[in-house]
Every structure is written in C-alpha cells, then in structure tokens.
C-alpha cells in the first residue's frame, strides 16, 4: 500500500499551526523565559504526551535560517546530541524522508532513532515552515539495541519581522519510547530549547 506522505505531513502542519498560538484554547504553560528564549509546555490533546514550544528572534534572514534547519544533513553540525542524520528518500523538491539517530540521554540507556517525513512550506506572506512527523518505512526497519522513538510532531516556524529580525518558533511532541525514567522524559523541554540555542548560535557565527 502506497503511503500518502503529502496528506500525512499536511495534516501535521495544520495541527502545528493551530497549536502554536498562545491562547486559552491551547493551554500552553510557561516553562522558562531566559536569555531571549521563551519556552512553553502543554499536553498533546490527542495522546497526553508533553509538547514543547520554544521561541526567540535573530538578526538573520528566513532563508539563512532555512539553509541550516531545513537540511537534515547539517543537524550534527549544531546539535551535539545527534549521532547521525541523512536523507533516506527525496519525494519532491520540498518533501523528503529523513533518518536521525540521537545519543543516549543518560548512561546505560540505548540511543534513539527516528524515520520521519519532512516538508518545507514557503507561504506568500514570507513565513517558512519546516515540519516533520514519524513514519514507518519498510526499507529502514528498527536497528537492534537502538530504540525506535516517535516524533508525533516537530516543526520550525520562521517569521520575518519588520525590524530586520526573524522570529523562530520551534514545536515538538516527542515520545522516546522504551523504558525511560520520568526524570529523563521531563528534560525534553530543556533539550529542545538547548537545540534551538545551538542552531541560532551556529547561524549567528556562520551566516552573515
């Protein structure tokens, strides 16, 4: 049976754009506001898994930001928690299947990996969206001793501002799967914030 990746990722993007708003309906709770990074958390209404929303601004163009975060091959360049990342299959110019393997969060735990469909959306208003969601891919089955995690939703919303700045919003709903202590699961809001900070720092140093 042929999987309709286009419909799957479009549905995921629509959810992300709905949930990214800070309002009473979405029920985001402030987790941290420090050094220009604002982090919120909430429970995904569909599965109860914690979602994270991190926001900041940077004096770089949307295309410069997209050049880094839209290219999964560059993920290990700024995210030290990633062992390897690459494109498994290019579906079209904006849609691809990607593989990411993350280091174990603590000693004696297995690494986590993901197979995701990722798509880049460029809107007429200048906003760029990079969205990803886990899939099952027969040609990339689970690897022994590596836990296949699930990304229910992951995305970057890149919004040009009138003051030569660009707002970045990152949203993630990640299930590490397997036997994971609650203390480790609770760290994922901080891990996502750290990943955004590392990406922004890399862009600031390498994109002029």
GROMACS .gro file of C-alpha atoms in nm:
model
  208
    1UNK     CA    1   0.000   0.000   0.000
    2UNK     CA    2   0.142   0.338  -0.104
    3UNK     CA    3   0.163   0.584   0.185
    4UNK     CA    4   0.031   0.932   0.110
    5UNK     CA    5   0.315   1.127   0.271
    6UNK     CA    6   0.180   1.455   0.132
    7UNK     CA    7  -0.153   1.422   0.314
    8UNK     CA    8   0.017   1.298   0.633
    9UNK     CA    9   0.259   1.590   0.663
   10UNK     CA   10  -0.001   1.849   0.553
   11UNK     CA   11  -0.229   1.732   0.836
   12UNK     CA   12   0.061   1.753   1.081
   13UNK     CA   13   0.149   2.104   0.965
   14UNK     CA   14  -0.211   2.221   1.009
   15UNK     CA   15  -0.212   2.090   1.368
   16UNK     CA   16   0.118   2.261   1.440
   17UNK     CA   17  -0.002   2.596   1.308
   18UNK     CA   18  -0.318   2.569   1.517
   19UNK     CA   19  -0.135   2.468   1.835
   20UNK     CA   20   0.148   2.721   1.806
   21UNK     CA   21  -0.080   3.008   1.909
   22UNK     CA   22  -0.055   3.122   2.271
   23UNK     CA   23  -0.420   3.142   2.374
   24UNK     CA   24  -0.669   3.000   2.623
   25UNK     CA   25  -0.774   2.720   2.391
   26UNK     CA   26  -0.420   2.584   2.351
   27UNK     CA   27  -0.345   2.599   2.724
   28UNK     CA   28   0.033   2.648   2.698
   29UNK     CA   29   0.209   2.686   3.034
   30UNK     CA   30   0.523   2.900   3.065
   31UNK     CA   31   0.821   2.677   3.142
   32UNK     CA   32   1.108   2.924   3.111
   33UNK     CA   33   1.178   3.281   2.993
   34UNK     CA   34   1.552   3.341   2.993
   35UNK     CA   35   1.818   3.500   2.770
   36UNK     CA   36   1.569   3.579   2.494
   37UNK     CA   37   1.425   3.227   2.474
   38UNK     CA   38   1.066   3.166   2.583
   39UNK     CA   39   0.970   2.802   2.644
   40UNK     CA   40   0.617   2.670   2.693
   41UNK     CA   41   0.489   2.318   2.755
   42UNK     CA   42   0.148   2.151   2.731
   43UNK     CA   43  -0.005   1.808   2.693
   44UNK     CA   44  -0.087   1.696   2.341
   45UNK     CA   45  -0.470   1.668   2.348
   46UNK     CA   46  -0.452   1.361   2.122
   47UNK     CA   47  -0.216   1.142   2.327
   48UNK     CA   48  -0.125   1.318   2.653
   49UNK     CA   49   0.246   1.343   2.563
   50UNK     CA   50   0.419   1.665   2.661
   51UNK     CA   51   0.471   1.916   2.380
   52UNK     CA   52   0.733   2.190   2.386
   53UNK     CA   53   0.724   2.534   2.224
   54UNK     CA   54   1.039   2.748   2.214
   55UNK     CA   55   1.057   3.100   2.068
   56UNK     CA   56   1.331   3.355   2.001
   57UNK     CA   57   1.441   3.617   1.746
   58UNK     CA   58   1.763   3.651   1.546
   59UNK     CA   59   1.909   3.915   1.313
   60UNK     CA   60   1.931   3.682   1.014
   61UNK     CA   61   1.706   3.626   0.712
   62UNK     CA   62   1.448   3.347   0.692
   63UNK     CA   63   1.640   3.187   0.404
   64UNK     CA   64   1.960   3.179   0.608
   65UNK     CA   65   1.777   3.004   0.890
   66UNK     CA   66   1.613   2.760   0.648
   67UNK     CA   67   1.951   2.676   0.494
   68UNK     CA   68   2.056   2.523   0.826
   69UNK     CA   69   1.747   2.379   0.991
   70UNK     CA   70   1.584   2.264   0.666
   71UNK     CA   71   1.884   2.046   0.579
   72UNK     CA   72   1.887   1.734   0.798
   73UNK     CA   73   2.243   1.654   0.688
   74UNK     CA   74   2.356   1.965   0.878
   75UNK     CA   75   2.187   1.863   1.204
   76UNK     CA   76   2.503   1.715   1.365
   77UNK     CA   77   2.688   2.041   1.291
   78UNK     CA   78   2.496   2.226   1.562
   79UNK     CA   79   2.318   1.957   1.766
   80UNK     CA   80   2.571   1.764   1.973
   81UNK     CA   81   2.302   1.518   2.082
   82UNK     CA   82   2.268   1.381   1.727
   83UNK     CA   83   2.495   1.095   1.617
   84UNK     CA   84   2.395   1.094   1.253
   85UNK     CA   85   2.128   1.234   1.022
   86UNK     CA   86   2.065   1.195   0.649
   87UNK     CA   87   1.803   1.192   0.375
   88UNK     CA   88   1.662   0.844   0.311
   89UNK     CA   89   1.450   0.938   0.009
   90UNK     CA   90   1.371   1.262  -0.175
   91UNK     CA   91   1.000   1.265  -0.257
   92UNK     CA   92   0.994   1.603  -0.435
   93UNK     CA   93   1.171   1.940  -0.414
   94UNK     CA   94   1.022   2.017  -0.072
   95UNK     CA   95   0.943   1.673   0.074
   96UNK     CA   96   1.184   1.406   0.191
   97UNK     CA   97   1.214   1.108   0.422
   98UNK     CA   98   1.488   1.159   0.682
   99UNK     CA   99   1.671   0.947   0.938
  100UNK     CA  100   1.802   1.086   1.268
  101UNK     CA  101   1.985   0.894   1.541
  102UNK     CA  102   2.027   1.058   1.881
  103UNK     CA  103   2.278   0.975   2.152
  104UNK     CA  104   2.154   0.810   2.470
  105UNK     CA  105   2.029   1.081   2.710
  106UNK     CA  106   2.196   0.912   3.010
  107UNK     CA  107   2.447   0.625   3.054
  108UNK     CA  108   2.316   0.269   3.025
  109UNK     CA  109   2.024   0.378   2.806
  110UNK     CA  110   2.005   0.292   2.437
  111UNK     CA  111   2.027   0.550   2.160
  112UNK     CA  112   1.704   0.665   1.995
  113UNK     CA  113   1.639   0.693   1.624
  114UNK     CA  114   1.362   0.824   1.402
  115UNK     CA  115   1.235   0.791   1.047
  116UNK     CA  116   1.034   1.099   0.953
  117UNK     CA  117   0.869   1.265   0.659
  118UNK     CA  118   0.982   1.628   0.641
  119UNK     CA  119   0.842   1.907   0.427
  120UNK     CA  120   0.931   2.273   0.373
  121UNK     CA  121   0.644   2.517   0.313
  122UNK     CA  122   0.702   2.870   0.181
  123UNK     CA  123   0.398   3.092   0.220
  124UNK     CA  124   0.311   3.405   0.023
  125UNK     CA  125   0.344   3.617   0.339
  126UNK     CA  126   0.711   3.524   0.371
  127UNK     CA  127   0.666   3.272   0.651
  128UNK     CA  128   0.861   2.948   0.611
  129UNK     CA  129   0.755   2.628   0.787
  130UNK     CA  130   0.965   2.315   0.827
  131UNK     CA  131   0.750   2.027   0.954
  132UNK     CA  132   0.829   1.662   1.030
  133UNK     CA  133   0.648   1.353   1.160
  134UNK     CA  134   0.746   0.991   1.226
  135UNK     CA  135   0.657   0.724   0.973
  136UNK     CA  136   0.703   0.350   0.926
  137UNK     CA  137   0.946   0.282   0.644
  138UNK     CA  138   0.995  -0.078   0.532
  139UNK     CA  139   1.340  -0.011   0.387
  140UNK     CA  140   1.460   0.137   0.717
  141UNK     CA  141   1.349  -0.107   0.988
  142UNK     CA  142   1.440  -0.072   1.357
  143UNK     CA  143   1.805  -0.144   1.442
  144UNK     CA  144   1.890  -0.392   1.721
  145UNK     CA  145   1.980  -0.222   2.051
  146UNK     CA  146   1.855   0.115   1.926
  147UNK     CA  147   1.509   0.224   2.037
  148UNK     CA  148   1.284   0.350   1.759
  149UNK     CA  149   1.129   0.667   1.905
  150UNK     CA  150   0.827   0.850   1.769
  151UNK     CA  151   0.804   1.214   1.669
  152UNK     CA  152   0.435   1.297   1.671
  153UNK     CA  153   0.513   1.647   1.553
  154UNK     CA  154   0.823   1.857   1.501
  155UNK     CA  155   0.845   2.189   1.329
  156UNK     CA  156   1.007   2.528   1.288
  157UNK     CA  157   0.803   2.837   1.201
  158UNK     CA  158   1.024   3.112   1.058
  159UNK     CA  159   0.856   3.453   1.058
  160UNK     CA  160   1.014   3.769   0.910
  161UNK     CA  161   0.976   4.079   1.128
  162UNK     CA  162   0.963   4.447   1.019
  163UNK     CA  163   1.276   4.535   1.221
  164UNK     CA  164   1.520   4.319   1.017
  165UNK     CA  165   1.480   4.042   1.274
  166UNK     CA  166   1.332   3.696   1.221
  167UNK     CA  167   1.114   3.522   1.479
  168UNK     CA  168   1.165   3.147   1.518
  169UNK     CA  169   0.913   2.918   1.686
  170UNK     CA  170   1.003   2.551   1.735
  171UNK     CA  171   0.736   2.300   1.840
  172UNK     CA  172   0.795   1.936   1.927
  173UNK     CA  173   0.597   1.640   2.057
  174UNK     CA  174   0.845   1.358   2.107
  175UNK     CA  175   0.793   1.011   2.257
  176UNK     CA  176   1.130   0.844   2.336
  177UNK     CA  177   0.959   0.506   2.375
  178UNK     CA  178   1.108   0.221   2.573
  179UNK     CA  179   1.183   0.218   2.945
  180UNK     CA  180   1.263   0.583   3.014
  181UNK     CA  181   1.270   0.733   3.366
  182UNK     CA  182   1.022   1.014   3.416
  183UNK     CA  183   1.309   1.243   3.515
  184UNK     CA  184   1.458   1.196   3.166
  185UNK     CA  185   1.126   1.246   2.989
  186UNK     CA  186   1.082   1.574   3.178
  187UNK     CA  187   1.412   1.701   3.038
  188UNK     CA  188   1.293   1.717   2.679
  189UNK     CA  189   1.162   2.074   2.705
  190UNK     CA  190   1.511   2.181   2.808
  191UNK     CA  191   1.673   1.965   2.538
  192UNK     CA  192   1.461   2.128   2.268
  193UNK     CA  193   1.547   2.474   2.398
  194UNK     CA  194   1.918   2.382   2.402
  195UNK     CA  195   1.891   2.260   2.041
  196UNK     CA  196   1.735   2.587   1.927
  197UNK     CA  197   2.001   2.790   2.111
  198UNK     CA  198   2.275   2.586   1.943
  199UNK     CA  199   2.118   2.634   1.599
  200UNK     CA  200   2.078   3.010   1.649
  201UNK     CA  201   2.437   3.041   1.772
  202UNK     CA  202   2.562   2.848   1.469
  203UNK     CA  203   2.364   3.071   1.232
  204UNK     CA  204   2.492   3.387   1.403
  205UNK     CA  205   2.854   3.274   1.366
  206UNK     CA  206   2.840   3.123   1.018
  207UNK     CA  207   2.580   3.323   0.824
  208UNK     CA  208   2.650   3.689   0.750
   0.00000   0.00000   0.00000
